[in-house]
Each structure stands twice: as C-alpha cells, then as structure tokens.
JSON list of C-alpha atoms in Angstrom, two decimals:
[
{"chain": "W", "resi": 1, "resn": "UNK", "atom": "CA", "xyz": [91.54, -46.67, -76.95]},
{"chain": "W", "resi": 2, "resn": "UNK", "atom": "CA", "xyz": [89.03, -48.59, -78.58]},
{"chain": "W", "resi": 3, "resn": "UNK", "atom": "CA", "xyz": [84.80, -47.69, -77.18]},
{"chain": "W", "resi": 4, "resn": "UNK", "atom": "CA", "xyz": [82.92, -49.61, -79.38]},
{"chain": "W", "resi": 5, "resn": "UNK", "atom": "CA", "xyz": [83.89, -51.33, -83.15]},
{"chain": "W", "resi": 6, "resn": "UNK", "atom": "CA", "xyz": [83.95, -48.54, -85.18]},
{"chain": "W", "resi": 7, "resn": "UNK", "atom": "CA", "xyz": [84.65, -45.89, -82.27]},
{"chain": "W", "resi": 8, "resn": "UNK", "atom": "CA", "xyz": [87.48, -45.04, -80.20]},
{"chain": "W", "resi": 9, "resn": "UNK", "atom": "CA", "xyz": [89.10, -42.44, -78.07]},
{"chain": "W", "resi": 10, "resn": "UNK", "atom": "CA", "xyz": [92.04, -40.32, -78.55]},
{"chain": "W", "resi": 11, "resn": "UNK", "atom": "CA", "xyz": [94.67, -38.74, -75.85]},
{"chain": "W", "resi": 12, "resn": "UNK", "atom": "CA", "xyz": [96.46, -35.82, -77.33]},
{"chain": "W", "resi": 13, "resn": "UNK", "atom": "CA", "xyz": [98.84, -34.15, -74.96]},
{"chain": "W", "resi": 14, "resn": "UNK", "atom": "CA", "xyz": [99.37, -30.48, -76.65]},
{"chain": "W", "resi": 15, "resn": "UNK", "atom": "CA", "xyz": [102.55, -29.12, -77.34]},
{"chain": "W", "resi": 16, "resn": "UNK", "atom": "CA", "xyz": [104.42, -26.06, -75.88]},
{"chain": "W", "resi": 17, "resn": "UNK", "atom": "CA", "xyz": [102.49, -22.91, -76.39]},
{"chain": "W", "resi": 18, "resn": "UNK", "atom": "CA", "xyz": [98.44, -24.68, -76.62]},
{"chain": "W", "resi": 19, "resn": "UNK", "atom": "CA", "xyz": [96.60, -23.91, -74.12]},
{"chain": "W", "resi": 20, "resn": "UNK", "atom": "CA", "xyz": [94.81, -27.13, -72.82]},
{"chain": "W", "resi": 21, "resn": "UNK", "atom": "CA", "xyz": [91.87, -24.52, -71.32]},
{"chain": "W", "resi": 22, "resn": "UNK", "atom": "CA", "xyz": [88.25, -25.58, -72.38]},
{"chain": "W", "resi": 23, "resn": "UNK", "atom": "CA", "xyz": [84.82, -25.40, -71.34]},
{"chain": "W", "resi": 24, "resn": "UNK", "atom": "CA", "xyz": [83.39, -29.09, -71.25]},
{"chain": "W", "resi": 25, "resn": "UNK", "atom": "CA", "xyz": [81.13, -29.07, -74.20]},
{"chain": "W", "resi": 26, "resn": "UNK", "atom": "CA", "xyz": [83.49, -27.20, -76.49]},
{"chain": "W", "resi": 27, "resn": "UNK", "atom": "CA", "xyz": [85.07, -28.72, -79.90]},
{"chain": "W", "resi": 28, "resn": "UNK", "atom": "CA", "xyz": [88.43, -28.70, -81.32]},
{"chain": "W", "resi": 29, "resn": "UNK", "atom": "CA", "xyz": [89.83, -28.80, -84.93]},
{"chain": "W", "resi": 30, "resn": "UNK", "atom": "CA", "xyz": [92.73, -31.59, -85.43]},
{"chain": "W", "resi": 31, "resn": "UNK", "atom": "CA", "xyz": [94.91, -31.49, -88.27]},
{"chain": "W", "resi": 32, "resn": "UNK", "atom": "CA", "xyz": [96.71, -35.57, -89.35]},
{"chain": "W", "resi": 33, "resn": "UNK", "atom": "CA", "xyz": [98.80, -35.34, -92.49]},
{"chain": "W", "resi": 34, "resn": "UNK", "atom": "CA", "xyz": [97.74, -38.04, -94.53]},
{"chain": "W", "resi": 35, "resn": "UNK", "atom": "CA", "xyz": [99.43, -39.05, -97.89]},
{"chain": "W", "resi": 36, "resn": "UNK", "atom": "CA", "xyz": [101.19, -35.61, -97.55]},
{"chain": "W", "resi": 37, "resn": "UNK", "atom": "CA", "xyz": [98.17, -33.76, -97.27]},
{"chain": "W", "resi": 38, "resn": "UNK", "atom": "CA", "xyz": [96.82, -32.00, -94.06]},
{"chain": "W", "resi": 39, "resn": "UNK", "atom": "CA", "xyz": [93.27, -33.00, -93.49]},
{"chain": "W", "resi": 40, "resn": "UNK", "atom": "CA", "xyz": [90.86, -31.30, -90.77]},
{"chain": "W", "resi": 41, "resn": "UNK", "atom": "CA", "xyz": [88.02, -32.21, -89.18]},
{"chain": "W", "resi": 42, "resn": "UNK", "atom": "CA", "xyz": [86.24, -30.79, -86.07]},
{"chain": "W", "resi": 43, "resn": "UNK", "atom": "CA", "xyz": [85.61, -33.56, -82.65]},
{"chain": "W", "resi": 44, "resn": "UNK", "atom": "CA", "xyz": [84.14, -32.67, -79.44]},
{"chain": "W", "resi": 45, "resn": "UNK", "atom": "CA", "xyz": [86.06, -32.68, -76.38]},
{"chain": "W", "resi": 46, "resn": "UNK", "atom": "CA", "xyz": [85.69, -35.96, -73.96]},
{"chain": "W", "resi": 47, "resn": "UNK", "atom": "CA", "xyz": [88.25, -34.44, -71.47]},
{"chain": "W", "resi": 48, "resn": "UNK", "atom": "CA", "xyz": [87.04, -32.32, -68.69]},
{"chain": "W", "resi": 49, "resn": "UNK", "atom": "CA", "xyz": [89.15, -29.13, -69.07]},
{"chain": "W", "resi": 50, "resn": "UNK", "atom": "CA", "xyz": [92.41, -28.64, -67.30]},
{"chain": "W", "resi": 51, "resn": "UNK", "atom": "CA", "xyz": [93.38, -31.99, -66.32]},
{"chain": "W", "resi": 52, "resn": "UNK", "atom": "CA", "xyz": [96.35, -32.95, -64.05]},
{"chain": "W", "resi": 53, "resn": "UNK", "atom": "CA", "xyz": [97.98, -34.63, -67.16]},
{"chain": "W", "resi": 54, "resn": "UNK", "atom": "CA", "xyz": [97.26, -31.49, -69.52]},
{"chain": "W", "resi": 55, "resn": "UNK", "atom": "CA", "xyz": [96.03, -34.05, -71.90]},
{"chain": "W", "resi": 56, "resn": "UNK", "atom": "CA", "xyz": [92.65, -33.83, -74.11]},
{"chain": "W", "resi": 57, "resn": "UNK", "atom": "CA", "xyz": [90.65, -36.03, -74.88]},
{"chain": "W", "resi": 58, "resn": "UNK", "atom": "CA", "xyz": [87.99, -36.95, -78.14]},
{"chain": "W", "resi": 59, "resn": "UNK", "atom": "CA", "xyz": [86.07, -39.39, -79.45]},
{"chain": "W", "resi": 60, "resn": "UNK", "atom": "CA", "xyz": [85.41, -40.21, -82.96]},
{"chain": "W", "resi": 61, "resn": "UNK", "atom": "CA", "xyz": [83.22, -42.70, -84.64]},
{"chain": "W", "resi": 62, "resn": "UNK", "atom": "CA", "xyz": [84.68, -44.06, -88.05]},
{"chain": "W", "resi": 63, "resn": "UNK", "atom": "CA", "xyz": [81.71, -43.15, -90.27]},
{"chain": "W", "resi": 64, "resn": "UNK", "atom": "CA", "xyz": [81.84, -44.70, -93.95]},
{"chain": "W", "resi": 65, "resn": "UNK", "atom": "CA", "xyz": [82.17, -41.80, -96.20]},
{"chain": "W", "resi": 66, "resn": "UNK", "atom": "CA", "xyz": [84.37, -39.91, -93.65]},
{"chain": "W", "resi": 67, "resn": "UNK", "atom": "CA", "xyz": [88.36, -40.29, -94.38]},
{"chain": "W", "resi": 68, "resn": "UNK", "atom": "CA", "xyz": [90.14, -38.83, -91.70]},
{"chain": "W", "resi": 69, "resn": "UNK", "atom": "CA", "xyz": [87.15, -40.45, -89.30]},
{"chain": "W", "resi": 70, "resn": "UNK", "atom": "CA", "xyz": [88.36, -43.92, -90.27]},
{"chain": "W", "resi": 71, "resn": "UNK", "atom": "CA", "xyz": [92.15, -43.74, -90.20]},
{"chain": "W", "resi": 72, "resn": "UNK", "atom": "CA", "xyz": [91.97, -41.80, -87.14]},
{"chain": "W", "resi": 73, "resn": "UNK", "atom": "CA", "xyz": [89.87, -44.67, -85.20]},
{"chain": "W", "resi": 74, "resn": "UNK", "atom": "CA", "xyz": [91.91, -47.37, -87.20]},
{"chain": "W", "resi": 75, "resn": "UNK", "atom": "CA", "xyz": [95.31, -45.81, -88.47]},
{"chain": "W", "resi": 76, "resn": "UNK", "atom": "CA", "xyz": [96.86, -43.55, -85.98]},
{"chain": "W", "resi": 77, "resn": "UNK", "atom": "CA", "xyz": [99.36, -45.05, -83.66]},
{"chain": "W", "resi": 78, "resn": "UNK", "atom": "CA", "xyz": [100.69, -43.31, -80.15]},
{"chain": "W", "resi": 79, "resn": "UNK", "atom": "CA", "xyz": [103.05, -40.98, -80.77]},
{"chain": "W", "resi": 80, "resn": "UNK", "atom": "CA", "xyz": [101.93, -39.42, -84.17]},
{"chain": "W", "resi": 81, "resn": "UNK", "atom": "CA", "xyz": [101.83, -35.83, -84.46]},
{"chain": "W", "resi": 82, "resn": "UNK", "atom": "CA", "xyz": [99.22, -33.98, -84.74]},
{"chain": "W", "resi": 83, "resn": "UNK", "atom": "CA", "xyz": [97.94, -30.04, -85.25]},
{"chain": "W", "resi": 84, "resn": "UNK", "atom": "CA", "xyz": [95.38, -28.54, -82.93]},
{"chain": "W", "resi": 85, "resn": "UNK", "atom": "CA", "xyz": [93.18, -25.33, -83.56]},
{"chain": "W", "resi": 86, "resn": "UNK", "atom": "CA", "xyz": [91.92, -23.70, -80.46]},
{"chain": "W", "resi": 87, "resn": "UNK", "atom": "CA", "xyz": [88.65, -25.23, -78.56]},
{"chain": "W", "resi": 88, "resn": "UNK", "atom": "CA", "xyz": [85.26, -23.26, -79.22]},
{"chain": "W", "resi": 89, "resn": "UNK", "atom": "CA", "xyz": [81.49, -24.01, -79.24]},
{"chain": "W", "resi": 90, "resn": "UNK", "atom": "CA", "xyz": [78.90, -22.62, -77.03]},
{"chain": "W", "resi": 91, "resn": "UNK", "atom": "CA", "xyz": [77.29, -25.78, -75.99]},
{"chain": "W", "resi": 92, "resn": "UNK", "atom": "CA", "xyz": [78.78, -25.73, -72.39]},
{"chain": "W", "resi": 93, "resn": "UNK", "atom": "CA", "xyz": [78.16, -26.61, -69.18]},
{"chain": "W", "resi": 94, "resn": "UNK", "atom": "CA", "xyz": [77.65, -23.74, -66.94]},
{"chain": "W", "resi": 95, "resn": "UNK", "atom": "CA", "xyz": [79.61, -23.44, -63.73]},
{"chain": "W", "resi": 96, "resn": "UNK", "atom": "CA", "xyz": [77.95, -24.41, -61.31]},
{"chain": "W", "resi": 97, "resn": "UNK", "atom": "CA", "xyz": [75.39, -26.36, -63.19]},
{"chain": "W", "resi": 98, "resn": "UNK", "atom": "CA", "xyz": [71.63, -25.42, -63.36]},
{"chain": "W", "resi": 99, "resn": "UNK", "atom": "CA", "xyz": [70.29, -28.11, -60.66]},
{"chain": "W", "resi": 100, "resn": "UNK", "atom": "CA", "xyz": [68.46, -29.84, -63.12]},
{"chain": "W", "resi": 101, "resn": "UNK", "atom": "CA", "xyz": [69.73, -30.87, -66.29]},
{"chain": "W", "resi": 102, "resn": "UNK", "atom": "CA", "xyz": [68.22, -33.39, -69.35]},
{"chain": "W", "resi": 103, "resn": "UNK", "atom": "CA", "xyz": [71.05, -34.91, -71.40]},
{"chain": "W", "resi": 104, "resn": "UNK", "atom": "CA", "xyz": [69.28, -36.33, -74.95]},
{"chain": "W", "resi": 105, "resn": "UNK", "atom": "CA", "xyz": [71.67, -37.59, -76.66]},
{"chain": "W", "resi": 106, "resn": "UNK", "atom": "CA", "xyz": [72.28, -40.35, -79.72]},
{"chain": "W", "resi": 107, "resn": "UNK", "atom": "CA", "xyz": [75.31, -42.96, -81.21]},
{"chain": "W", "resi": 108, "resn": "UNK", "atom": "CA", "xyz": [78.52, -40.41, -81.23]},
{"chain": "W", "resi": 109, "resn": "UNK", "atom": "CA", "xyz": [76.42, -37.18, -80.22]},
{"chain": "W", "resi": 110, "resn": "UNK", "atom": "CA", "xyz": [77.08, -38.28, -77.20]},
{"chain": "W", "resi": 111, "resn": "UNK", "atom": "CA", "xyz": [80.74, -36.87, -77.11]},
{"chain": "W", "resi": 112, "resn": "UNK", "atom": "CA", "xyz": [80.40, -33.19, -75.93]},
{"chain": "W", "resi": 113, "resn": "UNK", "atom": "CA", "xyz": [78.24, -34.71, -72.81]},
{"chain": "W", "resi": 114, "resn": "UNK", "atom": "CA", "xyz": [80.88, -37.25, -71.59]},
{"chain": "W", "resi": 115, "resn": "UNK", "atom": "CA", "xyz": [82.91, -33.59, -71.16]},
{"chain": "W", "resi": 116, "resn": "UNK", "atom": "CA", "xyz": [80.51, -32.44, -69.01]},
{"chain": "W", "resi": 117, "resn": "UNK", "atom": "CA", "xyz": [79.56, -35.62, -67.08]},
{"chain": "W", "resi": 118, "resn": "UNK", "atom": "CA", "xyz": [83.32, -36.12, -66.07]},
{"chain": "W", "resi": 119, "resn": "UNK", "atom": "CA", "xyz": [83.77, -32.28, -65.27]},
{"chain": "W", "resi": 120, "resn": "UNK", "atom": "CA", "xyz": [80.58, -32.39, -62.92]},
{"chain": "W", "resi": 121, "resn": "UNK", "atom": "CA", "xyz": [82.59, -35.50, -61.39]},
{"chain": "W", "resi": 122, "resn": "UNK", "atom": "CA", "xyz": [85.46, -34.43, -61.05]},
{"chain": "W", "resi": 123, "resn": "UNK", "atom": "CA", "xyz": [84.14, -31.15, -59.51]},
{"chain": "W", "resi": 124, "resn": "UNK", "atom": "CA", "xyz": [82.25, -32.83, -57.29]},
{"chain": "W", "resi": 125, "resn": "UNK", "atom": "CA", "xyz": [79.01, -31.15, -58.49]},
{"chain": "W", "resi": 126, "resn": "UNK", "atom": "CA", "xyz": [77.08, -34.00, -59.85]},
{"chain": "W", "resi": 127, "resn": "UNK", "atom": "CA", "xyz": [75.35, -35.00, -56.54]},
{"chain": "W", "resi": 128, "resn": "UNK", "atom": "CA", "xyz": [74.19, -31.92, -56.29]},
{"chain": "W", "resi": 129, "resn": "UNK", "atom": "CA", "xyz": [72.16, -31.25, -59.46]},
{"chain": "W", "resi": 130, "resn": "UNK", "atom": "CA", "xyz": [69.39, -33.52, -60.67]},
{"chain": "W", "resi": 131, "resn": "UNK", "atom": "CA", "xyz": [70.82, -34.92, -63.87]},
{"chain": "W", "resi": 132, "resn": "UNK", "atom": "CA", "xyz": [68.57, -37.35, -66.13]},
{"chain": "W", "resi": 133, "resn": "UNK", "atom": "CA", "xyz": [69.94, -38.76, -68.93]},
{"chain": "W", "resi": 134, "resn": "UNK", "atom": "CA", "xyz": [68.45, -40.41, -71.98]},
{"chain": "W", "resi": 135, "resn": "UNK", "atom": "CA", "xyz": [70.74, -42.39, -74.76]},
{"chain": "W", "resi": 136, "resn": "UNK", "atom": "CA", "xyz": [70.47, -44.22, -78.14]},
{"chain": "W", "resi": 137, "resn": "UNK", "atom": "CA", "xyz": [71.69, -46.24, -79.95]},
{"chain": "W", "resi": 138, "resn": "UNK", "atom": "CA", "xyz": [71.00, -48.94, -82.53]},
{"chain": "W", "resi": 139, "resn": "UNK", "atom": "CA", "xyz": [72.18, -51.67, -79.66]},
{"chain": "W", "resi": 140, "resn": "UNK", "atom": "CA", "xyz": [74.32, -51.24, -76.45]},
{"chain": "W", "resi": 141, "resn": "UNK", "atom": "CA", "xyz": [77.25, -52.59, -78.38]},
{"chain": "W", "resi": 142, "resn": "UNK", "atom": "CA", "xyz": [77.28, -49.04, -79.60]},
{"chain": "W", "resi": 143, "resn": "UNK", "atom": "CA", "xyz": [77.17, -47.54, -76.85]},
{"chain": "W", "resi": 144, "resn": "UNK", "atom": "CA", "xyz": [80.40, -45.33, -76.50]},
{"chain": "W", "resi": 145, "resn": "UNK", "atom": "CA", "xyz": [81.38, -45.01, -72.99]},
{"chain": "W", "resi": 146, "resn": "UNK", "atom": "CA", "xyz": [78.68, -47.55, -71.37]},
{"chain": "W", "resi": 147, "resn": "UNK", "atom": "CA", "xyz": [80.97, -49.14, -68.83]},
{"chain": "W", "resi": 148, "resn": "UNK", "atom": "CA", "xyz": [81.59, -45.13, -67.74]},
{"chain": "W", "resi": 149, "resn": "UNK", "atom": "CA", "xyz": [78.18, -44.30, -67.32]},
{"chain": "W", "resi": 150, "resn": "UNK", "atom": "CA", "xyz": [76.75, -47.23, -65.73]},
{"chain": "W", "resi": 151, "resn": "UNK", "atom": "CA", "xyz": [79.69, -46.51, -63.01]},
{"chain": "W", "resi": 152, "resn": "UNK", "atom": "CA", "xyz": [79.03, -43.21, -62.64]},
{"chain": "W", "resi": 153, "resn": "UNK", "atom": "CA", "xyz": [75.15, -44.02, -61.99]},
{"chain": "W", "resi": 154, "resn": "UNK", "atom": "CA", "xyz": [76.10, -46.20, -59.41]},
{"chain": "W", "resi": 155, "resn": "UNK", "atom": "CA", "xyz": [77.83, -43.67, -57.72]},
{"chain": "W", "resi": 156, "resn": "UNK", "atom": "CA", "xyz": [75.82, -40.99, -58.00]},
{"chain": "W", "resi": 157, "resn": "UNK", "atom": "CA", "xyz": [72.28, -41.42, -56.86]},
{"chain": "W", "resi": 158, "resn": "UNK", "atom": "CA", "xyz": [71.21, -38.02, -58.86]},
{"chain": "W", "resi": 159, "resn": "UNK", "atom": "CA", "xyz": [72.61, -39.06, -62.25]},
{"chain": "W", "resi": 160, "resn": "UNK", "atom": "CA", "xyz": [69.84, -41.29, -63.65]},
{"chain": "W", "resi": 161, "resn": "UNK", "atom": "CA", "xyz": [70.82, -43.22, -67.04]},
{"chain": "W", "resi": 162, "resn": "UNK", "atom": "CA", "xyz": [68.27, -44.58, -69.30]},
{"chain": "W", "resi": 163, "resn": "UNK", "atom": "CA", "xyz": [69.99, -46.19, -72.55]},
{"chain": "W", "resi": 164, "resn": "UNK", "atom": "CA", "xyz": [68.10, -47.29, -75.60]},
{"chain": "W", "resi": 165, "resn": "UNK", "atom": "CA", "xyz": [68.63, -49.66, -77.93]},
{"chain": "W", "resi": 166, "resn": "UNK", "atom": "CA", "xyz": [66.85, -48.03, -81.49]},
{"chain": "W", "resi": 167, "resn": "UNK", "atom": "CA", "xyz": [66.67, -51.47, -82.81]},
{"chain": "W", "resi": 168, "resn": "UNK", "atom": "CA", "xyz": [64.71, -53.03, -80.30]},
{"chain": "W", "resi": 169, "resn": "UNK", "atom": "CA", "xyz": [63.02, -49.72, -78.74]},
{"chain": "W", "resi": 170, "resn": "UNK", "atom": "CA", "xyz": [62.86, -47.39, -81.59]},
{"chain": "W", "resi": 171, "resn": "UNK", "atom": "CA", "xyz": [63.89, -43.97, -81.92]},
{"chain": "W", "resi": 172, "resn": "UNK", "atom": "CA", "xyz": [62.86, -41.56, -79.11]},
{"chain": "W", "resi": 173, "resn": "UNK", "atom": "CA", "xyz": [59.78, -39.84, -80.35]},
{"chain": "W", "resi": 174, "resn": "UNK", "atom": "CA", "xyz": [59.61, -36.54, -78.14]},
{"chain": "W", "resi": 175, "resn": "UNK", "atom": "CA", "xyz": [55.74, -36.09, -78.56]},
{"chain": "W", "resi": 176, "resn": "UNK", "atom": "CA", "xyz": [55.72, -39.37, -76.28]}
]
C-alpha cells in the first residue's frame, strides 16, 4: 500500500508456528529471495501487536543505494513469500504509557512510532496520556502516514501533531 512516492506499507500475515507477539516499537528481520539469493534487512513494526487479523505490519522507504528497500516498495506483489526472524528492540512503549510522552521523529524514523500511536488507540489509552508530537520532513508529500495522524488528532484532543516541512522550516534545532 503505497504512503508516499518512494514509501509504502507492507501486510505480512505469518505462517504456522510465528508468533505474531510484539511490543509496539519493536523491529523485525524479513528475508525476500531475490535473483536466487536471500537478502535481509531489518524494518520496524507499523502494526500494533496482536491484531484480530494476526497480520504485521512495516513500512519501508525505497532509499537509493538500498536493494531490497527498492524492490520491496516497488517489486513485491501480494502473495509472495517471505521469511521472518523474531521481533526485538527495546524502544517500546510501556504499558500503560507514562502520561506524558514527546514523539521526535523524521522522514521514515517515523515507523516504530506509528506502532505505538495505533496500540495507544486501539487500547484506548491515548486520551489519557498527554502525547505531543513533532515530525519532519523535507515537504508533507513525504509525510508517511499523514492522512493517519491528522485523523487521529482530531479524535483525540491529547495527541497534539506538529509536522514540519525541512524545506520550508528547516531542520528542528533542539537548542531552540
């Protein structure tokens, strides 16, 4: 599912015998033979853990240099197979979440978040934390996942989105 040009989401529903258990911030590895070779990279979870569908979920941004970035964002059509290692990463969201929390986050760094922003949903915790949220990227064209967040600010009075656009704004400079 495309999320911006050179971005898009993948649904992976896990064979027999993977568990589909995560923390939301976590990271898996995913194996796609290409040209008879298995290649590996690492992508943080989207997918807030345990779903009803026992799907997963991850973004990935086609970067120029990185193979298996590209053809999975342009190459990979539904049904291809694909090998999993196990989820891991201590970035996670605790349970239940502090009751204030700062998201920074930048372009595709912005993937182990959306995990936690739809498990605080989806749990039903978000209105009760105080969640601020600053993003960037060069423009909001590239901003994965903007049509998400803008609805989930407009349901959630504590969830407070502030996007930036690096072009026109500049990068965030945390001594300001």
């Amino acid at each position: 599912r495309p999320e911006t040009a050179d971005s898009a989401t993948l649904v992976i529903k896990p064979g027999w015998g993977f568990t589909a258990d995560h923390l939301p911030g976590q990271y898996i590895g995913i194996g796609l033979l290409v040209d008879g070779r298995w290649r590996w990279r690492s992508y943080s979870l989207t997918s807030p853990p345990r779903t009803a569908s026992r799907t997963l979920s991850i973004a990935v941004k086609a970067m120029p240099e990185g193979f298996l970035s590209t053809h999975l964002v342009s190459g990979v059509r539904p049904g291809t197979v694909v090998r999993l290692a196990a989820p891991q990463g201590n970035f996670v969201l605790s349970d239940p979440p502090p009751p204030s929390v700062l998201f920074l986050t930048a372009g595709s760094g912005i993937t182990p978040v959306m995990s936690m922003l739809r498990t605080m949903v989806r749990r039903g915790q978000l209105n009760h934390s105080d969640v601020v949220h600053l993003h960037s990227a060069p423009t909001e064209a590239d901003v994965m996942f903007a049509d998400e967040l803008r609805t989930i600010g407009g349901r959630h009075h504590s969830y407070r989105l502030n996007m930036r656009s690096t072009r026109t704004d500049r990068r965030l400079d945390l001594s300001r």
